[in-house]
């Protein structure tokens, strides 16, 4: 059997593998038209996202083609005499080499007479870089919609290429998150509360830190990298899925988290026991279609909202004689990640909808189509829709691929139901544990996909095995799990 993978995601295992490998030592012998000396070496450090195994989120994958930005300082003698770059230097991830490497544009080289320091951040959008003299800084407007990452400092010379600089045995940028994430979930205690409050419209946090300075540690500032808040505050509003209001769902009990209602990225802070203090400034402004309510957040124990972590706030809408009281339940660590800045697909709570085009645009590293599939003829296509609905169970019998694709037994379920593309089935395998609509049977075993690249064979996916598609004889019998494109705006 022949194996094929049709799309690539830079998932955590790949990143950890990158962390374990040394960078590629590529020496460029240059000369001629570029005017450089032939003994200058190109700087091509490795890069990795520093994700501990038990991270709660938000997780950002590092992927081929992703662009980071860097500042550079060069000095002879003491760092205090360094010259810092006056403009950010783009660096793009390239994993065609060993591990994930940064290729700078323009290409960066060691100077044989100097020591070079470089430090990176992500993303450039929203940040203003200032490099002058012996220091560099990036000023950020924190608007709640994107994460910010900053790397360590890499130091090297032409002689050691940074790999053996001062007994270092590696040469890679390690990026760490600078913001914390809040995820909001809502539910109503009763049918009357649902009717009284209608649809959730927005959740905002007034009086939040708006500006921050990223003090880079290169040059004369060596060793003092910091991400510091500035005395400017604003209101941050949680980003809802597609920014569309929705009806607050009825609570199914104390263990029910409710429905995801949006998330916010903000500066790390500490919540003290009791009502919100002036220092934390954490006040929720919740708006529904029938009213508005302010909530002072309280916690049972001091709560650290740390950089690189996410927490859930579950808000229950209650029925009352005068006004509904919104009570946030105990804060919980997020068990699933809602990616920010580099979107990833996610499953809507309590449904079998895999959303790939949502609050932050298209999911990265996926080919998302605009046209809705209405038949079973796209055997060569391997795109995914903006929202994919997965049927709760398999078809009651197994089929050959010829029968599954040709007669389309999925059509017995209703309009638009069909066999999944290979990319869609890979998506189902990846998120099968999160499909939780009532009555859902978790996919297990071998399933047909639409994809076929030669006569007599088509690709299957083993839900309990590899993520790769397996080229399989079309006459074999295997399971079928039907899917359809869904329009959530209706």
Tab-separated table of C-alpha atoms in Angstrom:
chain	number	residue	atom	x	y	z
A	1	UNK	CA	0.000	0.000	0.000
A	2	UNK	CA	1.090	3.552	-0.772
A	3	UNK	CA	0.931	6.362	1.789
A	4	UNK	CA	0.262	10.026	1.118
A	5	UNK	CA	-0.145	13.167	3.205
A	6	UNK	CA	-1.938	16.005	1.430
A	7	UNK	CA	-1.427	18.845	3.874
A	8	UNK	CA	1.096	19.635	6.590
A	9	UNK	CA	0.580	21.131	10.036
A	10	UNK	CA	3.449	22.173	12.275
A	11	UNK	CA	2.106	20.421	15.338
A	12	UNK	CA	3.730	20.185	18.742
A	13	UNK	CA	5.560	16.849	18.139
A	14	UNK	CA	7.306	18.360	15.153
A	15	UNK	CA	8.236	21.405	17.173
A	16	UNK	CA	9.655	19.337	19.978
A	17	UNK	CA	11.683	17.412	17.438
A	18	UNK	CA	12.976	20.706	16.118
A	19	UNK	CA	13.968	21.661	19.644
A	20	UNK	CA	16.120	18.569	19.954
A	21	UNK	CA	18.088	19.037	16.739
A	22	UNK	CA	21.014	21.370	16.211
A	23	UNK	CA	20.695	24.009	13.538
A	24	UNK	CA	21.942	23.396	10.034
A	25	UNK	CA	25.478	24.666	9.662
A	26	UNK	CA	25.476	26.151	6.183
A	27	UNK	CA	28.541	28.193	5.241
A	28	UNK	CA	28.082	30.363	2.179
A	29	UNK	CA	31.123	30.875	-0.029
A	30	UNK	CA	30.227	34.236	-1.487
A	31	UNK	CA	31.866	36.690	-3.797
A	32	UNK	CA	31.382	38.195	-7.185
A	33	UNK	CA	28.502	40.587	-7.767
A	34	UNK	CA	27.322	40.881	-4.169
A	35	UNK	CA	30.616	42.432	-3.095
A	36	UNK	CA	30.929	40.335	0.050
A	37	UNK	CA	34.078	38.617	1.183
A	38	UNK	CA	34.079	34.853	0.518
A	39	UNK	CA	34.716	34.051	4.204
A	40	UNK	CA	31.494	35.590	5.565
A	41	UNK	CA	29.006	32.995	6.861
A	42	UNK	CA	25.255	33.151	6.480
A	43	UNK	CA	23.210	33.252	9.702
A	44	UNK	CA	20.562	30.468	9.593
A	45	UNK	CA	19.487	29.700	13.189
A	46	UNK	CA	16.776	27.213	14.079
A	47	UNK	CA	13.515	28.362	15.678
A	48	UNK	CA	11.043	26.673	18.014
A	49	UNK	CA	7.934	27.616	19.968
A	50	UNK	CA	8.593	26.881	23.633
A	51	UNK	CA	5.532	24.770	24.493
A	52	UNK	CA	5.645	22.653	27.657
A	53	UNK	CA	3.716	19.390	27.395
A	54	UNK	CA	1.026	20.567	29.800
A	55	UNK	CA	0.469	24.004	28.326
A	56	UNK	CA	-3.136	25.175	28.632
A	57	UNK	CA	-3.026	27.541	25.652
A	58	UNK	CA	-3.119	29.568	23.620
A	59	UNK	CA	-1.036	27.331	21.387
A	60	UNK	CA	0.440	28.798	18.218
A	61	UNK	CA	1.965	26.394	15.748
A	62	UNK	CA	5.117	27.385	13.941
A	63	UNK	CA	4.718	26.567	10.272
A	64	UNK	CA	6.649	26.666	7.038
A	65	UNK	CA	6.380	30.146	5.520
A	66	UNK	CA	5.545	31.957	8.774
A	67	UNK	CA	7.328	35.326	9.099
A	68	UNK	CA	8.918	36.665	12.285
A	69	UNK	CA	10.759	39.966	12.776
A	70	UNK	CA	14.183	40.567	14.274
A	71	UNK	CA	16.519	43.285	15.518
A	72	UNK	CA	20.285	43.007	15.192
A	73	UNK	CA	23.201	44.501	17.141
A	74	UNK	CA	26.890	44.278	16.204
A	75	UNK	CA	29.789	45.263	18.430
A	76	UNK	CA	33.516	44.887	18.827
A	77	UNK	CA	34.581	44.692	22.447
A	78	UNK	CA	31.686	45.539	24.784
A	79	UNK	CA	27.932	45.270	24.005
A	80	UNK	CA	27.552	48.858	25.194
A	81	UNK	CA	29.383	49.897	22.032
A	82	UNK	CA	26.928	48.042	19.761
A	83	UNK	CA	25.223	49.430	16.696
A	84	UNK	CA	21.554	48.379	16.561
A	85	UNK	CA	19.584	47.934	13.340
A	86	UNK	CA	17.278	50.838	12.547
A	87	UNK	CA	14.572	48.691	10.873
A	88	UNK	CA	13.119	45.238	11.663
A	89	UNK	CA	14.540	42.318	9.671
A	90	UNK	CA	11.954	39.793	8.390
A	91	UNK	CA	12.774	36.130	8.861
A	92	UNK	CA	10.720	33.334	7.305
A	93	UNK	CA	10.385	29.772	8.615
A	94	UNK	CA	11.867	27.172	6.279
A	95	UNK	CA	11.618	23.518	7.295
A	96	UNK	CA	13.241	22.115	4.175
A	97	UNK	CA	16.471	22.101	6.158
A	98	UNK	CA	17.047	20.124	9.354
A	99	UNK	CA	14.343	21.303	11.739
A	100	UNK	CA	12.716	24.733	11.491
A	101	UNK	CA	15.167	27.382	10.344
A	102	UNK	CA	14.967	31.138	9.867
A	103	UNK	CA	15.893	32.522	6.451
A	104	UNK	CA	16.362	36.283	6.750
A	105	UNK	CA	15.412	38.821	4.086
A	106	UNK	CA	17.761	40.412	3.361
A	107	UNK	CA	20.158	37.542	4.087
A	108	UNK	CA	22.153	38.118	7.279
A	109	UNK	CA	25.880	37.348	7.581
A	110	UNK	CA	28.388	37.366	10.411
A	111	UNK	CA	30.988	40.084	10.220
A	112	UNK	CA	34.436	38.629	10.803
A	113	UNK	CA	35.391	41.537	13.066
A	114	UNK	CA	32.225	41.744	15.139
A	115	UNK	CA	30.042	39.892	17.638
A	116	UNK	CA	26.428	39.700	16.479
A	117	UNK	CA	23.270	39.605	18.610
A	118	UNK	CA	19.771	39.013	17.230
A	119	UNK	CA	16.357	38.885	18.912
A	120	UNK	CA	12.910	38.334	17.394
A	121	UNK	CA	9.221	39.013	17.988
A	122	UNK	CA	5.861	38.216	16.398
A	123	UNK	CA	3.800	39.595	14.787
A	124	UNK	CA	4.851	42.880	13.246
A	125	UNK	CA	1.267	44.088	12.805
A	126	UNK	CA	0.351	46.376	15.689
A	127	UNK	CA	3.942	46.943	16.753
A	128	UNK	CA	6.181	49.980	16.169
A	129	UNK	CA	9.903	49.240	16.117
A	130	UNK	CA	12.467	51.761	17.295
A	131	UNK	CA	16.148	50.941	16.980
A	132	UNK	CA	18.778	53.555	17.621
A	133	UNK	CA	22.192	53.725	19.201
A	134	UNK	CA	22.696	50.702	21.450
A	135	UNK	CA	19.062	49.720	22.213
A	136	UNK	CA	15.898	48.543	20.481
A	137	UNK	CA	12.232	48.495	21.463
A	138	UNK	CA	8.853	47.527	19.974
A	139	UNK	CA	5.738	49.372	21.199
A	140	UNK	CA	2.456	47.480	20.983
A	141	UNK	CA	-1.221	48.341	20.942
A	142	UNK	CA	-2.938	45.466	22.749
A	143	UNK	CA	-6.405	45.268	21.159
A	144	UNK	CA	-7.465	41.835	22.425
A	145	UNK	CA	-7.394	40.149	19.034
A	146	UNK	CA	-3.820	38.910	18.685
A	147	UNK	CA	-1.041	37.316	20.655
A	148	UNK	CA	2.503	38.636	20.995
A	149	UNK	CA	5.649	36.509	21.194
A	150	UNK	CA	9.258	37.421	21.955
A	151	UNK	CA	12.390	35.301	21.533
A	152	UNK	CA	15.585	34.906	23.473
A	153	UNK	CA	18.829	36.614	22.353
A	154	UNK	CA	21.226	34.723	20.108
A	155	UNK	CA	24.877	35.776	20.153
A	156	UNK	CA	27.546	34.566	17.784
A	157	UNK	CA	30.684	35.366	15.829
A	158	UNK	CA	32.089	34.366	12.481
A	159	UNK	CA	34.375	31.908	14.259
A	160	UNK	CA	31.767	29.979	16.271
A	161	UNK	CA	28.626	30.693	14.202
A	162	UNK	CA	26.819	31.096	17.540
A	163	UNK	CA	26.697	27.347	18.105
A	164	UNK	CA	29.604	27.218	20.556
A	165	UNK	CA	29.384	30.776	21.812
A	166	UNK	CA	30.346	30.808	25.526
A	167	UNK	CA	29.777	27.038	25.880
A	168	UNK	CA	26.315	27.127	24.255
A	169	UNK	CA	25.467	23.860	22.505
A	170	UNK	CA	22.575	25.196	20.445
A	171	UNK	CA	21.725	28.112	18.240
A	172	UNK	CA	17.993	28.637	17.934
A	173	UNK	CA	15.375	31.215	18.709
A	174	UNK	CA	12.849	30.118	21.332
A	175	UNK	CA	9.644	32.176	21.152
A	176	UNK	CA	7.443	32.617	24.216
A	177	UNK	CA	3.981	34.187	24.593
A	178	UNK	CA	3.718	37.563	26.305
A	179	UNK	CA	-0.084	37.780	26.723
A	180	UNK	CA	-2.720	35.754	28.554
A	181	UNK	CA	-6.007	34.519	27.122
A	182	UNK	CA	-9.530	34.587	28.579
A	183	UNK	CA	-12.197	32.304	27.098
A	184	UNK	CA	-15.837	33.055	27.900
A	185	UNK	CA	-18.676	30.501	27.963
A	186	UNK	CA	-22.335	31.337	28.634
A	187	UNK	CA	-25.479	29.455	29.719
A	188	UNK	CA	-28.932	30.253	31.168
A	189	UNK	CA	-30.255	28.673	34.371
A	190	UNK	CA	-33.836	28.365	33.064
A	191	UNK	CA	-36.081	28.794	30.046
A	192	UNK	CA	-37.380	32.037	31.543
A	193	UNK	CA	-33.833	33.345	31.880
A	194	UNK	CA	-33.199	32.455	28.237
A	195	UNK	CA	-36.280	34.387	27.166
A	196	UNK	CA	-35.511	37.315	29.457
A	197	UNK	CA	-31.978	37.850	28.139
A	198	UNK	CA	-32.283	36.734	24.516
A	199	UNK	CA	-29.056	36.588	22.532
A	200	UNK	CA	-25.511	37.225	23.745
A	201	UNK	CA	-24.179	40.298	21.903
A	202	UNK	CA	-20.778	41.066	23.442
A	203	UNK	CA	-18.515	40.647	26.460
A	204	UNK	CA	-16.074	43.478	27.174
A	205	UNK	CA	-13.367	44.237	29.732
A	206	UNK	CA	-13.131	47.968	30.545
A	207	UNK	CA	-10.026	49.610	31.957
A	208	UNK	CA	-7.511	47.181	30.472
A	209	UNK	CA	-3.875	47.894	29.721
A	210	UNK	CA	-3.758	49.007	26.095
A	211	UNK	CA	-0.120	49.824	25.335
A	212	UNK	CA	3.030	47.865	26.108
A	213	UNK	CA	6.733	48.161	25.364
A	214	UNK	CA	8.805	45.161	24.340
A	215	UNK	CA	12.315	46.084	25.499
A	216	UNK	CA	14.755	44.009	23.473
A	217	UNK	CA	17.882	42.883	25.261
A	218	UNK	CA	20.408	43.296	22.458
A	219	UNK	CA	23.230	45.821	22.478
A	220	UNK	CA	23.705	47.938	25.559
A	221	UNK	CA	20.456	46.535	27.011
A	222	UNK	CA	21.883	42.990	26.929
A	223	UNK	CA	20.136	40.637	29.327
A	224	UNK	CA	17.197	42.942	30.129
A	225	UNK	CA	14.501	41.757	27.709
A	226	UNK	CA	11.105	42.778	29.093
A	227	UNK	CA	7.488	43.168	28.064
A	228	UNK	CA	6.241	46.135	30.067
A	229	UNK	CA	2.780	47.736	30.309
A	230	UNK	CA	2.422	51.463	29.697
A	231	UNK	CA	-0.026	53.756	31.597
A	232	UNK	CA	-2.714	53.694	28.897
A	233	UNK	CA	-6.025	51.866	29.319
A	234	UNK	CA	-8.981	50.976	27.118
A	235	UNK	CA	-11.917	48.559	26.761
A	236	UNK	CA	-11.215	45.192	25.128
A	237	UNK	CA	-14.104	43.262	23.574
A	238	UNK	CA	-14.133	39.491	23.246
A	239	UNK	CA	-14.021	38.225	19.671
A	240	UNK	CA	-17.067	36.062	18.993
A	241	UNK	CA	-17.304	33.336	16.382
A	242	UNK	CA	-18.056	35.198	13.133
A	243	UNK	CA	-19.134	38.136	15.352
A	244	UNK	CA	-22.713	36.846	15.165
A	245	UNK	CA	-24.973	37.075	18.291
A	246	UNK	CA	-26.487	33.757	19.390
A	247	UNK	CA	-29.145	32.549	21.799
A	248	UNK	CA	-27.847	31.781	25.282
A	249	UNK	CA	-28.257	28.001	25.705
A	250	UNK	CA	-30.148	26.383	28.562
A	251	UNK	CA	-27.854	24.943	31.234
A	252	UNK	CA	-27.643	21.149	31.374
A	253	UNK	CA	-26.337	21.173	34.942
A	254	UNK	CA	-23.373	22.274	37.032
A	255	UNK	CA	-20.903	20.376	34.846
A	256	UNK	CA	-22.148	22.063	31.685
A	257	UNK	CA	-19.735	24.770	30.561
A	258	UNK	CA	-22.228	26.358	28.205
A	259	UNK	CA	-21.427	27.688	24.749
A	260	UNK	CA	-18.211	29.418	23.729
A	261	UNK	CA	-18.913	33.161	23.515
A	262	UNK	CA	-15.564	34.696	22.635
A	263	UNK	CA	-12.008	35.271	23.808
A	264	UNK	CA	-9.675	38.140	24.641
A	265	UNK	CA	-5.887	38.455	24.684
A	266	UNK	CA	-4.674	40.818	27.412
A	267	UNK	CA	-1.729	41.663	29.635
A	268	UNK	CA	-0.959	39.081	32.364
A	269	UNK	CA	-2.354	40.073	35.760
A	270	UNK	CA	-3.312	38.795	39.189
A	271	UNK	CA	-6.875	38.565	40.505
A	272	UNK	CA	-7.111	38.880	44.258
A	273	UNK	CA	-9.538	37.130	46.591
A	274	UNK	CA	-12.822	39.019	46.833
A	275	UNK	CA	-14.112	41.626	44.432
A	276	UNK	CA	-11.967	43.008	41.671
A	277	UNK	CA	-9.297	45.379	42.946
A	278	UNK	CA	-8.212	48.613	41.360
A	279	UNK	CA	-4.932	46.941	40.449
A	280	UNK	CA	-6.473	44.123	38.429
A	281	UNK	CA	-9.188	46.224	36.860
A	282	UNK	CA	-11.063	43.102	35.726
A	283	UNK	CA	-14.677	44.074	35.201
A	284	UNK	CA	-16.981	42.311	32.740
A	285	UNK	CA	-19.461	44.350	30.723
A	286	UNK	CA	-21.928	41.823	29.271
A	287	UNK	CA	-24.442	42.920	26.650
A	288	UNK	CA	-27.393	40.873	25.422
A	289	UNK	CA	-30.221	41.656	23.012
A	290	UNK	CA	-32.449	42.727	25.926
A	291	UNK	CA	-30.071	44.372	28.370
A	292	UNK	CA	-26.596	45.004	29.768
A	293	UNK	CA	-24.945	43.974	33.041
A	294	UNK	CA	-21.622	44.727	34.730
A	295	UNK	CA	-19.964	41.988	36.766
A	296	UNK	CA	-17.134	42.411	39.211
A	297	UNK	CA	-15.115	39.232	38.958
A	298	UNK	CA	-14.377	37.426	42.199
A	299	UNK	CA	-12.169	34.407	42.808
A	300	UNK	CA	-11.934	31.869	45.640
A	301	UNK	CA	-8.140	32.000	45.636
A	302	UNK	CA	-5.605	34.378	44.156
A	303	UNK	CA	-5.593	33.707	40.421
A	304	UNK	CA	-2.545	34.301	38.255
A	305	UNK	CA	-3.439	35.036	34.649
A	306	UNK	CA	-0.038	34.093	33.269
A	307	UNK	CA	1.499	34.757	29.883
A	308	UNK	CA	1.059	31.825	27.529
A	309	UNK	CA	-1.908	30.354	29.416
A	310	UNK	CA	-5.675	30.458	29.016
A	311	UNK	CA	-8.520	30.417	31.510
A	312	UNK	CA	-12.247	29.882	31.139
A	313	UNK	CA	-14.895	32.091	32.700
A	314	UNK	CA	-18.328	30.452	32.673
A	315	UNK	CA	-21.133	33.024	32.975
A	316	UNK	CA	-24.597	31.868	34.025
A	317	UNK	CA	-27.594	34.064	33.225
A	318	UNK	CA	-30.134	33.907	36.046
A	319	UNK	CA	-33.780	34.886	36.350
A	320	UNK	CA	-34.621	37.618	38.847
A	321	UNK	CA	-37.532	39.852	39.867
A	322	UNK	CA	-35.783	43.127	39.028
A	323	UNK	CA	-32.849	42.295	36.854
A	324	UNK	CA	-30.989	39.171	35.939
A	325	UNK	CA	-27.839	38.555	37.936
A	326	UNK	CA	-24.925	37.208	35.941
A	327	UNK	CA	-22.723	35.039	38.106
A	328	UNK	CA	-19.349	33.872	36.788
A	329	UNK	CA	-18.616	30.400	38.081
A	330	UNK	CA	-15.231	29.334	39.367
A	331	UNK	CA	-12.487	30.114	36.882
A	332	UNK	CA	-11.121	27.022	35.171
A	333	UNK	CA	-8.032	26.277	33.174
A	334	UNK	CA	-8.819	25.934	29.498
A	335	UNK	CA	-8.723	22.313	28.405
A	336	UNK	CA	-8.905	23.125	24.711
A	337	UNK	CA	-7.104	25.815	22.813
A	338	UNK	CA	-8.715	28.472	20.670
A	339	UNK	CA	-5.762	29.650	18.614
A	340	UNK	CA	-5.133	33.361	18.127
A	341	UNK	CA	-3.116	34.996	15.399
A	342	UNK	CA	-2.550	31.733	13.510
A	343	UNK	CA	-6.039	30.210	13.382
A	344	UNK	CA	-6.668	26.483	13.620
A	345	UNK	CA	-9.909	24.541	13.095
A	346	UNK	CA	-12.076	23.899	16.148
A	347	UNK	CA	-15.277	22.014	16.995
A	348	UNK	CA	-18.342	23.929	18.114
A	349	UNK	CA	-19.342	22.817	21.612
A	350	UNK	CA	-22.191	20.294	21.590
A	351	UNK	CA	-22.185	20.019	17.819
A	352	UNK	CA	-20.405	18.096	15.093
A	353	UNK	CA	-19.377	21.236	13.216
A	354	UNK	CA	-15.653	21.593	12.494
A	355	UNK	CA	-15.099	25.316	11.877
A	356	UNK	CA	-12.137	26.274	9.674
A	357	UNK	CA	-13.120	29.831	8.772
A	358	UNK	CA	-14.094	31.701	11.891
A	359	UNK	CA	-13.267	34.601	14.151
A	360	UNK	CA	-9.687	35.069	12.947
A	361	UNK	CA	-10.122	34.158	9.284
A	362	UNK	CA	-9.053	30.956	7.555
A	363	UNK	CA	-7.334	28.183	9.498
A	364	UNK	CA	-3.650	28.139	8.647
A	365	UNK	CA	-2.121	25.400	6.481
A	366	UNK	CA	-5.463	24.251	5.052
A	367	UNK	CA	-6.921	24.695	1.581
A	368	UNK	CA	-10.367	26.143	2.349
A	369	UNK	CA	-12.776	26.298	-0.567
A	370	UNK	CA	-15.435	28.931	-1.137
A	371	UNK	CA	-17.861	26.840	-3.190
A	372	UNK	CA	-20.219	24.419	-1.485
A	373	UNK	CA	-20.090	20.791	-2.633
A	374	UNK	CA	-23.467	19.461	-3.664
A	375	UNK	CA	-22.524	16.110	-5.230
A	376	UNK	CA	-20.035	13.255	-4.894
A	377	UNK	CA	-17.953	13.870	-8.004
A	378	UNK	CA	-14.947	15.734	-6.627
A	379	UNK	CA	-12.679	12.717	-6.337
A	380	UNK	CA	-9.536	14.723	-7.028
A	381	UNK	CA	-10.295	17.608	-4.669
A	382	UNK	CA	-8.839	17.743	-1.172
A	383	UNK	CA	-9.964	21.085	0.161
A	384	UNK	CA	-12.146	21.582	3.237
A	385	UNK	CA	-15.179	23.861	3.682
A	386	UNK	CA	-15.444	26.830	6.016
A	387	UNK	CA	-17.694	24.697	8.257
A	388	UNK	CA	-17.935	20.919	7.948
A	389	UNK	CA	-20.774	18.934	9.538
A	390	UNK	CA	-19.902	15.346	10.429
A	391	UNK	CA	-22.750	12.852	10.755
A	392	UNK	CA	-23.117	11.370	14.244
A	393	UNK	CA	-22.768	7.725	13.112
A	394	UNK	CA	-21.353	5.627	10.291
A	395	UNK	CA	-23.579	4.273	7.568
A	396	UNK	CA	-25.095	0.962	8.753
A	397	UNK	CA	-23.003	-1.170	6.382
A	398	UNK	CA	-19.566	-1.155	4.762
A	399	UNK	CA	-19.089	-0.381	1.061
A	400	UNK	CA	-16.567	-0.751	-1.706
A	401	UNK	CA	-15.198	2.602	-2.813
A	402	UNK	CA	-16.812	2.131	-6.220
A	403	UNK	CA	-20.231	1.866	-4.592
A	404	UNK	CA	-19.610	4.521	-1.915
A	405	UNK	CA	-18.469	7.079	-4.463
A	406	UNK	CA	-20.600	6.086	-7.411
A	407	UNK	CA	-24.080	5.641	-5.939
A	408	UNK	CA	-23.459	8.009	-2.995
A	409	UNK	CA	-25.328	6.139	-0.241
A	410	UNK	CA	-24.848	9.249	1.936
A	411	UNK	CA	-27.663	10.916	-0.011
A	412	UNK	CA	-30.127	8.741	1.953
A	413	UNK	CA	-29.413	11.040	4.939
A	414	UNK	CA	-30.701	14.088	3.075
A	415	UNK	CA	-29.561	16.879	0.804
A	416	UNK	CA	-25.820	17.522	0.373
A	417	UNK	CA	-24.604	14.552	2.458
A	418	UNK	CA	-21.624	12.887	0.764
A	419	UNK	CA	-18.354	11.024	1.160
A	420	UNK	CA	-15.551	13.167	2.700
A	421	UNK	CA	-12.478	14.303	0.793
A	422	UNK	CA	-9.163	12.987	2.104
A	423	UNK	CA	-8.388	16.334	3.750
A	424	UNK	CA	-11.812	16.324	5.426
A	425	UNK	CA	-11.326	12.785	6.736
A	426	UNK	CA	-7.905	13.757	8.074
A	427	UNK	CA	-9.614	16.659	9.833
A	428	UNK	CA	-12.212	14.280	11.323
A	429	UNK	CA	-9.453	11.989	12.574
A	430	UNK	CA	-7.674	14.903	14.214
A	431	UNK	CA	-10.791	16.263	15.976
A	432	UNK	CA	-12.753	13.020	16.505
A	433	UNK	CA	-12.447	13.277	20.286
A	434	UNK	CA	-14.134	16.696	20.289
A	435	UNK	CA	-17.204	15.765	18.233
A	436	UNK	CA	-19.821	15.698	20.996
A	437	UNK	CA	-23.269	16.209	19.501
A	438	UNK	CA	-25.815	14.036	21.314
A	439	UNK	CA	-25.781	10.507	19.884
A	440	UNK	CA	-22.315	10.798	18.347
A	441	UNK	CA	-20.368	7.555	17.903
A	442	UNK	CA	-16.629	8.267	17.816
A	443	UNK	CA	-15.159	7.166	14.459
A	444	UNK	CA	-12.999	4.033	14.753
A	445	UNK	CA	-11.539	1.787	12.088
A	446	UNK	CA	-10.861	2.343	8.382
A	447	UNK	CA	-12.921	4.809	6.305
A	448	UNK	CA	-13.199	5.627	2.621
A	449	UNK	CA	-12.451	9.111	1.286
A	450	UNK	CA	-13.358	10.631	-2.090
A	451	UNK	CA	-9.744	10.880	-3.175
A	452	UNK	CA	-8.419	8.679	-5.978
A	453	UNK	CA	-5.332	9.371	-8.081
A	454	UNK	CA	-5.442	6.286	-10.304
A	455	UNK	CA	-7.944	3.781	-11.637
A	456	UNK	CA	-8.919	0.965	-9.304
A	457	UNK	CA	-7.557	2.605	-6.141
A	458	UNK	CA	-8.742	5.230	-3.656
A	459	UNK	CA	-7.508	6.517	-0.315
A	460	UNK	CA	-8.632	5.434	3.134
A	461	UNK	CA	-7.918	6.789	6.610
A	462	UNK	CA	-7.428	4.560	9.656
A	463	UNK	CA	-8.991	6.463	12.572
A	464	UNK	CA	-6.859	4.489	15.002
A	465	UNK	CA	-3.625	4.758	13.024
A	466	UNK	CA	-1.572	7.171	10.950
A	467	UNK	CA	-2.783	10.569	9.819
A	468	UNK	CA	-1.656	9.662	6.314
A	469	UNK	CA	-3.976	8.432	3.588
A	470	UNK	CA	-3.490	4.852	2.404
A	471	UNK	CA	-3.960	3.957	-1.256
A	472	UNK	CA	-6.402	1.035	-1.160
A	473	UNK	CA	-7.966	-1.237	-3.783
A	474	UNK	CA	-11.387	0.176	-4.681
A	475	UNK	CA	-12.991	-3.263	-4.362
A	476	UNK	CA	-12.279	-3.581	-0.635
A	477	UNK	CA	-15.104	-2.895	1.801
A	478	UNK	CA	-14.667	-0.217	4.457
A	479	UNK	CA	-16.703	2.140	6.634
A	480	UNK	CA	-18.356	5.371	5.485
A	481	UNK	CA	-18.876	8.481	7.639
A	482	UNK	CA	-20.872	11.118	5.739
A	483	UNK	CA	-20.297	14.867	5.800
A	484	UNK	CA	-21.741	18.019	4.316
A	485	UNK	CA	-20.890	21.708	4.034
A	486	UNK	CA	-22.903	23.824	6.430
A	487	UNK	CA	-23.900	27.493	6.312
A	488	UNK	CA	-23.964	28.761	9.919
A	489	UNK	CA	-25.361	32.133	8.859
A	490	UNK	CA	-28.809	30.584	8.258
